[in-house]
PDB file of C-alpha atoms in Angstrom:
ATOM      1  CA  UNK A   1     142.486 153.738  61.984  1.00  0.00           C
ATOM      2  CA  UNK A   2     138.810 153.157  61.422  1.00  0.00           C
ATOM      3  CA  UNK A   3     136.397 155.746  62.723  1.00  0.00           C
ATOM      4  CA  UNK A   4     132.912 155.318  64.083  1.00  0.00           C
ATOM      5  CA  UNK A   5     130.670 153.552  61.623  1.00  0.00           C
ATOM      6  CA  UNK A   6     126.902 153.427  61.520  1.00  0.00           C
ATOM      7  CA  UNK A   7     124.444 151.404  59.524  1.00  0.00           C
ATOM      8  CA  UNK A   8     122.285 151.772  57.628  1.00  0.00           C
ATOM      9  CA  UNK A   9     123.184 155.186  56.291  1.00  0.00           C
ATOM     10  CA  UNK A  10     119.585 155.753  55.246  1.00  0.00           C
ATOM     11  CA  UNK A  11     116.411 154.088  56.387  1.00  0.00           C
ATOM     12  CA  UNK A  12     112.927 154.730  55.109  1.00  0.00           C
ATOM     13  CA  UNK A  13     110.159 153.013  56.998  1.00  0.00           C
ATOM     14  CA  UNK A  14     106.430 153.125  57.380  1.00  0.00           C
ATOM     15  CA  UNK A  15     104.751 154.504  60.452  1.00  0.00           C
ATOM     16  CA  UNK A  16     104.279 151.791  63.047  1.00  0.00           C
ATOM     17  CA  UNK A  17     107.218 149.649  61.991  1.00  0.00           C
ATOM     18  CA  UNK A  18     110.203 148.919  64.214  1.00  0.00           C
ATOM     19  CA  UNK A  19     113.715 149.956  63.177  1.00  0.00           C
ATOM     20  CA  UNK A  20     117.142 149.032  64.460  1.00  0.00           C
ATOM     21  CA  UNK A  21     120.151 151.279  64.024  1.00  0.00           C
ATOM     22  CA  UNK A  22     123.688 150.080  64.533  1.00  0.00           C
ATOM     23  CA  UNK A  23     126.833 151.810  65.740  1.00  0.00           C
ATOM     24  CA  UNK A  24     130.386 150.459  65.709  1.00  0.00           C
ATOM     25  CA  UNK A  25     132.541 152.690  67.905  1.00  0.00           C
ATOM     26  CA  UNK A  26     136.253 153.212  67.590  1.00  0.00           C
ATOM     27  CA  UNK A  27     138.049 150.219  69.049  1.00  0.00           C
ATOM     28  CA  UNK A  28     139.059 150.818  72.642  1.00  0.00           C
ATOM     29  CA  UNK A  29     136.616 153.642  73.246  1.00  0.00           C
ATOM     30  CA  UNK A  30     134.770 152.998  76.467  1.00  0.00           C
ATOM     31  CA  UNK A  31     132.149 155.723  76.121  1.00  0.00           C
ATOM     32  CA  UNK A  32     129.393 155.664  73.518  1.00  0.00           C
ATOM     33  CA  UNK A  33     126.642 158.214  72.959  1.00  0.00           C
ATOM     34  CA  UNK A  34     123.527 158.331  70.815  1.00  0.00           C
ATOM     35  CA  UNK A  35     122.109 161.656  69.663  1.00  0.00           C
ATOM     36  CA  UNK A  36     119.229 162.703  67.469  1.00  0.00           C
ATOM     37  CA  UNK A  37     119.387 165.684  65.144  1.00  0.00           C
ATOM     38  CA  UNK A  38     116.238 166.984  63.557  1.00  0.00           C
ATOM     39  CA  UNK A  39     116.541 169.160  60.475  1.00  0.00           C
ATOM     40  CA  UNK A  40     117.963 172.561  61.344  1.00  0.00           C
ATOM     41  CA  UNK A  41     118.237 171.763  65.006  1.00  0.00           C
ATOM     42  CA  UNK A  42     120.978 170.948  67.464  1.00  0.00           C
ATOM     43  CA  UNK A  43     121.900 167.521  68.698  1.00  0.00           C
ATOM     44  CA  UNK A  44     119.577 165.992  71.254  1.00  0.00           C
ATOM     45  CA  UNK A  45     121.198 163.596  73.721  1.00  0.00           C
ATOM     46  CA  UNK A  46     119.487 160.200  73.857  1.00  0.00           C
ATOM     47  CA  UNK A  47     121.588 157.709  75.794  1.00  0.00           C
ATOM     48  CA  UNK A  48     125.104 157.135  77.080  1.00  0.00           C
ATOM     49  CA  UNK A  49     127.096 153.971  77.739  1.00  0.00           C
ATOM     50  CA  UNK A  50     130.287 153.925  79.792  1.00  0.00           C
ATOM     51  CA  UNK A  51     132.110 150.635  80.041  1.00  0.00           C
ATOM     52  CA  UNK A  52     130.046 148.065  81.877  1.00  0.00           C
ATOM     53  CA  UNK A  53     128.108 150.613  83.913  1.00  0.00           C
ATOM     54  CA  UNK A  54     124.363 150.866  83.603  1.00  0.00           C
ATOM     55  CA  UNK A  55     123.532 153.215  80.727  1.00  0.00           C
ATOM     56  CA  UNK A  56     122.006 156.604  81.287  1.00  0.00           C
ATOM     57  CA  UNK A  57     118.698 156.418  79.458  1.00  0.00           C
ATOM     58  CA  UNK A  58     117.385 159.744  80.672  1.00  0.00           C
ATOM     59  CA  UNK A  59     117.446 161.310  77.219  1.00  0.00           C
ATOM     60  CA  UNK A  60     115.289 158.706  75.526  1.00  0.00           C
ATOM     61  CA  UNK A  61     112.114 160.515  74.392  1.00  0.00           C
ATOM     62  CA  UNK A  62     109.711 157.669  75.030  1.00  0.00           C
ATOM     63  CA  UNK A  63     109.526 154.002  75.954  1.00  0.00           C
ATOM     64  CA  UNK A  64     109.469 153.196  72.253  1.00  0.00           C
ATOM     65  CA  UNK A  65     113.192 153.902  72.255  1.00  0.00           C
ATOM     66  CA  UNK A  66     115.733 151.466  73.652  1.00  0.00           C
ATOM     67  CA  UNK A  67     119.420 150.827  73.194  1.00  0.00           C
ATOM     68  CA  UNK A  68     121.886 148.123  73.998  1.00  0.00           C
ATOM     69  CA  UNK A  69     125.613 147.832  73.929  1.00  0.00           C
ATOM     70  CA  UNK A  70     127.642 144.641  73.964  1.00  0.00           C
ATOM     71  CA  UNK A  71     130.575 145.210  76.281  1.00  0.00           C
ATOM     72  CA  UNK A  72     132.612 148.033  74.826  1.00  0.00           C
ATOM     73  CA  UNK A  73     131.711 147.353  71.245  1.00  0.00           C
ATOM     74  CA  UNK A  74     128.662 147.510  69.034  1.00  0.00           C
ATOM     75  CA  UNK A  75     125.543 149.354  70.093  1.00  0.00           C
ATOM     76  CA  UNK A  76     122.056 149.166  68.651  1.00  0.00           C
ATOM     77  CA  UNK A  77     119.316 151.745  68.990  1.00  0.00           C
ATOM     78  CA  UNK A  78     115.840 150.348  68.503  1.00  0.00           C
ATOM     79  CA  UNK A  79     112.753 152.416  67.827  1.00  0.00           C
ATOM     80  CA  UNK A  80     109.485 150.548  68.092  1.00  0.00           C
ATOM     81  CA  UNK A  81     106.241 151.575  66.423  1.00  0.00           C
ATOM     82  CA  UNK A  82     107.912 154.452  64.623  1.00  0.00           C
ATOM     83  CA  UNK A  83     106.134 157.767  64.322  1.00  0.00           C
ATOM     84  CA  UNK A  84     106.665 160.539  61.793  1.00  0.00           C
ATOM     85  CA  UNK A  85     108.224 162.735  64.461  1.00  0.00           C
ATOM     86  CA  UNK A  86     110.986 160.134  64.805  1.00  0.00           C
ATOM     87  CA  UNK A  87     112.308 161.231  61.414  1.00  0.00           C
ATOM     88  CA  UNK A  88     115.788 162.626  62.011  1.00  0.00           C
ATOM     89  CA  UNK A  89     119.458 161.833  61.707  1.00  0.00           C
ATOM     90  CA  UNK A  90     120.601 159.542  64.478  1.00  0.00           C
ATOM     91  CA  UNK A  91     124.236 160.090  65.347  1.00  0.00           C
ATOM     92  CA  UNK A  92     126.484 157.866  67.370  1.00  0.00           C
ATOM     93  CA  UNK A  93     129.692 159.093  68.975  1.00  0.00           C
ATOM     94  CA  UNK A  94     132.408 157.407  70.956  1.00  0.00           C
ATOM     95  CA  UNK A  95     135.197 158.673  73.138  1.00  0.00           C
ATOM     96  CA  UNK A  96     138.158 157.056  74.804  1.00  0.00           C
ATOM     97  CA  UNK A  97     136.804 157.930  78.210  1.00  0.00           C
ATOM     98  CA  UNK A  98     133.889 160.070  79.203  1.00  0.00           C
ATOM     99  CA  UNK A  99     134.336 163.803  78.645  1.00  0.00           C
ATOM    100  CA  UNK A 100     137.106 163.116  76.152  1.00  0.00           C
ATOM    101  CA  UNK A 101     136.750 164.259  72.548  1.00  0.00           C
ATOM    102  CA  UNK A 102     133.746 162.658  70.931  1.00  0.00           C
ATOM    103  CA  UNK A 103     134.157 161.190  67.478  1.00  0.00           C
ATOM    104  CA  UNK A 104     130.959 160.983  65.518  1.00  0.00           C
ATOM    105  CA  UNK A 105     129.805 158.456  63.005  1.00  0.00           C
ATOM    106  CA  UNK A 106     128.222 159.563  59.724  1.00  0.00           C
ATOM    107  CA  UNK A 107     124.749 159.043  61.127  1.00  0.00           C
ATOM    108  CA  UNK A 108     121.655 157.176  60.017  1.00  0.00           C
ATOM    109  CA  UNK A 109     119.043 159.280  58.287  1.00  0.00           C
ATOM    110  CA  UNK A 110     115.660 157.892  59.312  1.00  0.00           C
ATOM    111  CA  UNK A 111     112.541 158.833  57.409  1.00  0.00           C
ATOM    112  CA  UNK A 112     109.184 157.642  58.694  1.00  0.00           C
ATOM    113  CA  UNK A 113     106.435 157.901  56.117  1.00  0.00           C
TER     114      UNK A 113
ATOM    115  CA  UNK B   1     115.244 178.761  77.958  1.00  0.00           C
ATOM    116  CA  UNK B   2     117.489 176.539  75.868  1.00  0.00           C
ATOM    117  CA  UNK B   3     120.666 175.286  77.528  1.00  0.00           C
ATOM    118  CA  UNK B   4     122.789 176.559  74.670  1.00  0.00           C
ATOM    119  CA  UNK B   5     121.747 179.320  72.306  1.00  0.00           C
ATOM    120  CA  UNK B   6     123.397 180.455  69.126  1.00  0.00           C
ATOM    121  CA  UNK B   7     122.663 182.990  66.437  1.00  0.00           C
ATOM    122  CA  UNK B   8     121.794 180.728  63.493  1.00  0.00           C
ATOM    123  CA  UNK B   9     123.202 183.215  60.976  1.00  0.00           C
ATOM    124  CA  UNK B  10     123.994 182.819  58.199  1.00  0.00           C
ATOM    125  CA  UNK B  11     127.113 184.904  58.329  1.00  0.00           C
ATOM    126  CA  UNK B  12     128.089 185.591  54.728  1.00  0.00           C
ATOM    127  CA  UNK B  13     131.638 186.879  54.464  1.00  0.00           C
ATOM    128  CA  UNK B  14     134.187 187.324  51.663  1.00  0.00           C
ATOM    129  CA  UNK B  15     137.391 185.354  51.616  1.00  0.00           C
ATOM    130  CA  UNK B  16     139.997 186.901  53.845  1.00  0.00           C
ATOM    131  CA  UNK B  17     137.497 188.533  56.163  1.00  0.00           C
ATOM    132  CA  UNK B  18     137.230 188.025  59.890  1.00  0.00           C
ATOM    133  CA  UNK B  19     134.020 186.627  61.303  1.00  0.00           C
ATOM    134  CA  UNK B  20     133.078 186.206  64.931  1.00  0.00           C
ATOM    135  CA  UNK B  21     130.052 184.922  66.748  1.00  0.00           C
ATOM    136  CA  UNK B  22     128.967 184.005  70.241  1.00  0.00           C
ATOM    137  CA  UNK B  23     127.094 181.324  72.052  1.00  0.00           C
ATOM    138  CA  UNK B  24     125.358 181.696  75.415  1.00  0.00           C
ATOM    139  CA  UNK B  25     124.759 178.924  77.918  1.00  0.00           C
ATOM    140  CA  UNK B  26     122.372 178.733  80.836  1.00  0.00           C
ATOM    141  CA  UNK B  27     124.097 176.408  83.298  1.00  0.00           C
ATOM    142  CA  UNK B  28     126.529 178.428  85.389  1.00  0.00           C
ATOM    143  CA  UNK B  29     128.066 175.180  86.675  1.00  0.00           C
ATOM    144  CA  UNK B  30     129.186 174.113  83.200  1.00  0.00           C
ATOM    145  CA  UNK B  31     132.825 173.145  83.158  1.00  0.00           C
ATOM    146  CA  UNK B  32     133.773 172.199  79.620  1.00  0.00           C
ATOM    147  CA  UNK B  33     133.205 174.041  76.397  1.00  0.00           C
ATOM    148  CA  UNK B  34     133.839 173.116  72.811  1.00  0.00           C
ATOM    149  CA  UNK B  35     133.310 174.259  69.278  1.00  0.00           C
ATOM    150  CA  UNK B  36     132.410 171.545  66.803  1.00  0.00           C
ATOM    151  CA  UNK B  37     132.142 172.008  63.075  1.00  0.00           C
ATOM    152  CA  UNK B  38     129.452 170.353  60.995  1.00  0.00           C
ATOM    153  CA  UNK B  39     129.497 170.390  57.219  1.00  0.00           C
ATOM    154  CA  UNK B  40     126.250 170.005  55.317  1.00  0.00           C
ATOM    155  CA  UNK B  41     124.798 166.540  55.828  1.00  0.00           C
ATOM    156  CA  UNK B  42     127.943 165.390  57.610  1.00  0.00           C
ATOM    157  CA  UNK B  43     128.707 164.462  61.183  1.00  0.00           C
ATOM    158  CA  UNK B  44     130.043 166.993  63.698  1.00  0.00           C
ATOM    159  CA  UNK B  45     133.781 167.112  64.232  1.00  0.00           C
ATOM    160  CA  UNK B  46     135.666 168.747  67.073  1.00  0.00           C
ATOM    161  CA  UNK B  47     137.140 172.068  66.039  1.00  0.00           C
ATOM    162  CA  UNK B  48     138.604 173.094  69.359  1.00  0.00           C
ATOM    163  CA  UNK B  49     138.112 173.019  73.076  1.00  0.00           C
ATOM    164  CA  UNK B  50     137.635 176.340  74.831  1.00  0.00           C
ATOM    165  CA  UNK B  51     139.801 177.079  77.838  1.00  0.00           C
ATOM    166  CA  UNK B  52     139.242 179.649  80.548  1.00  0.00           C
ATOM    167  CA  UNK B  53     142.191 181.723  79.407  1.00  0.00           C
ATOM    168  CA  UNK B  54     141.102 181.630  75.798  1.00  0.00           C
ATOM    169  CA  UNK B  55     142.960 179.724  73.157  1.00  0.00           C
ATOM    170  CA  UNK B  56     144.026 179.958  69.589  1.00  0.00           C
ATOM    171  CA  UNK B  57     144.462 177.330  66.919  1.00  0.00           C
ATOM    172  CA  UNK B  58     145.795 178.795  63.727  1.00  0.00           C
ATOM    173  CA  UNK B  59     143.191 181.178  62.363  1.00  0.00           C
ATOM    174  CA  UNK B  60     140.648 180.232  65.034  1.00  0.00           C
ATOM    175  CA  UNK B  61     140.403 181.909  68.415  1.00  0.00           C
ATOM    176  CA  UNK B  62     138.008 180.849  71.153  1.00  0.00           C
ATOM    177  CA  UNK B  63     137.159 182.830  74.262  1.00  0.00           C
ATOM    178  CA  UNK B  64     135.180 181.999  77.384  1.00  0.00           C
ATOM    179  CA  UNK B  65     133.393 184.575  79.502  1.00  0.00           C
ATOM    180  CA  UNK B  66     132.104 182.825  82.615  1.00  0.00           C
ATOM    181  CA  UNK B  67     130.654 185.948  84.171  1.00  0.00           C
ATOM    182  CA  UNK B  68     128.366 186.543  81.217  1.00  0.00           C
ATOM    183  CA  UNK B  69     128.080 182.854  80.355  1.00  0.00           C
ATOM    184  CA  UNK B  70     129.101 182.971  76.748  1.00  0.00           C
ATOM    185  CA  UNK B  71     131.814 181.622  74.522  1.00  0.00           C
ATOM    186  CA  UNK B  72     132.961 183.068  71.253  1.00  0.00           C
ATOM    187  CA  UNK B  73     134.675 181.906  68.120  1.00  0.00           C
ATOM    188  CA  UNK B  74     136.634 184.162  65.812  1.00  0.00           C
ATOM    189  CA  UNK B  75     137.868 183.095  62.411  1.00  0.00           C
ATOM    190  CA  UNK B  76     140.567 185.218  60.809  1.00  0.00           C
ATOM    191  CA  UNK B  77     141.485 185.277  57.126  1.00  0.00           C
ATOM    192  CA  UNK B  78     138.417 183.219  56.198  1.00  0.00           C
ATOM    193  CA  UNK B  79     138.822 180.501  53.596  1.00  0.00           C
ATOM    194  CA  UNK B  80     136.150 179.012  51.361  1.00  0.00           C
ATOM    195  CA  UNK B  81     136.696 175.767  53.256  1.00  0.00           C
ATOM    196  CA  UNK B  82     135.574 177.438  56.491  1.00  0.00           C
ATOM    197  CA  UNK B  83     131.996 177.407  55.192  1.00  0.00           C
ATOM    198  CA  UNK B  84     130.153 175.187  57.654  1.00  0.00           C
ATOM    199  CA  UNK B  85     127.877 175.221  60.655  1.00  0.00           C
ATOM    200  CA  UNK B  86     129.672 175.794  63.939  1.00  0.00           C
ATOM    201  CA  UNK B  87     128.169 174.069  66.951  1.00  0.00           C
ATOM    202  CA  UNK B  88     128.657 175.376  70.446  1.00  0.00           C
ATOM    203  CA  UNK B  89     128.893 172.518  72.951  1.00  0.00           C
ATOM    204  CA  UNK B  90     128.724 172.837  76.705  1.00  0.00           C
ATOM    205  CA  UNK B  91     129.041 170.224  79.403  1.00  0.00           C
ATOM    206  CA  UNK B  92     127.284 170.053  82.713  1.00  0.00           C
ATOM    207  CA  UNK B  93     128.946 170.380  86.078  1.00  0.00           C
ATOM    208  CA  UNK B  94     132.095 168.460  86.927  1.00  0.00           C
ATOM    209  CA  UNK B  95     131.494 164.769  86.458  1.00  0.00           C
ATOM    210  CA  UNK B  96     128.441 165.281  84.296  1.00  0.00           C
ATOM    211  CA  UNK B  97     129.204 163.697  80.965  1.00  0.00           C
ATOM    212  CA  UNK B  98     126.189 165.045  79.133  1.00  0.00           C
ATOM    213  CA  UNK B  99     126.932 167.607  76.485  1.00  0.00           C
ATOM    214  CA  UNK B 100     124.433 170.185  75.327  1.00  0.00           C
ATOM    215  CA  UNK B 101     124.698 171.201  71.709  1.00  0.00           C
ATOM    216  CA  UNK B 102     123.580 174.477  70.248  1.00  0.00           C
ATOM    217  CA  UNK B 103     121.689 174.453  66.979  1.00  0.00           C
ATOM    218  CA  UNK B 104     124.678 175.968  65.243  1.00  0.00           C
ATOM    219  CA  UNK B 105     125.816 179.138  63.492  1.00  0.00           C
ATOM    220  CA  UNK B 106     126.131 178.896  59.746  1.00  0.00           C
ATOM    221  CA  UNK B 107     129.075 180.611  58.094  1.00  0.00           C
ATOM    222  CA  UNK B 108     129.343 180.987  54.337  1.00  0.00           C
ATOM    223  CA  UNK B 109     132.596 182.282  52.900  1.00  0.00           C
ATOM    224  CA  UNK B 110     132.311 183.575  49.340  1.00  0.00           C
ATOM    225  CA  UNK B 111     135.025 184.057  46.765  1.00  0.00           C
TER     226      UNK B 111
END
């Protein structure tokens, strides 16, 4: 079946602009995670959605970052007033239930000029 | 101190060789441990979970040492296709869904 998909695959933006990243999880997966991976570094947890529960936003680096999820489907990660340090690959993962195997999407490579 | 630390490598080994590397974690309450594999510019994919008694999956063997707070991965009879970055992943305490990822250990298998 279809895996996790993300769009766009690449995004180049100017400093100060807003960007919106999209994640389509595997159908039926209740848990959805967003991570950030800077070049040569490990994954940094950003936010977690589980079913209809309130998301855990504790990993979001600043109030410029926000994310939404519609039910148990699509999620969007929005970065407002982008900064150069926001440049990274943003990875989305979903799992059937929390703590189950996470399946990652291909990521969105964000470059802020 | 980072939650999960790994030797970045690279480990350069010839085909057929055995390569092993460790990962240390700081949270003694961690309950779940995994090795993920990440190919260059690709997304991470689960390689194997790590169980308390140690486990093997084909040429891959994972071990957990709770006392010293490290996990290990051993690859036997290395193949060219094993060239990748191996990410050590550790959960929090029971019920904590957050996973901490190491920065990865790069393995390059040469012909």
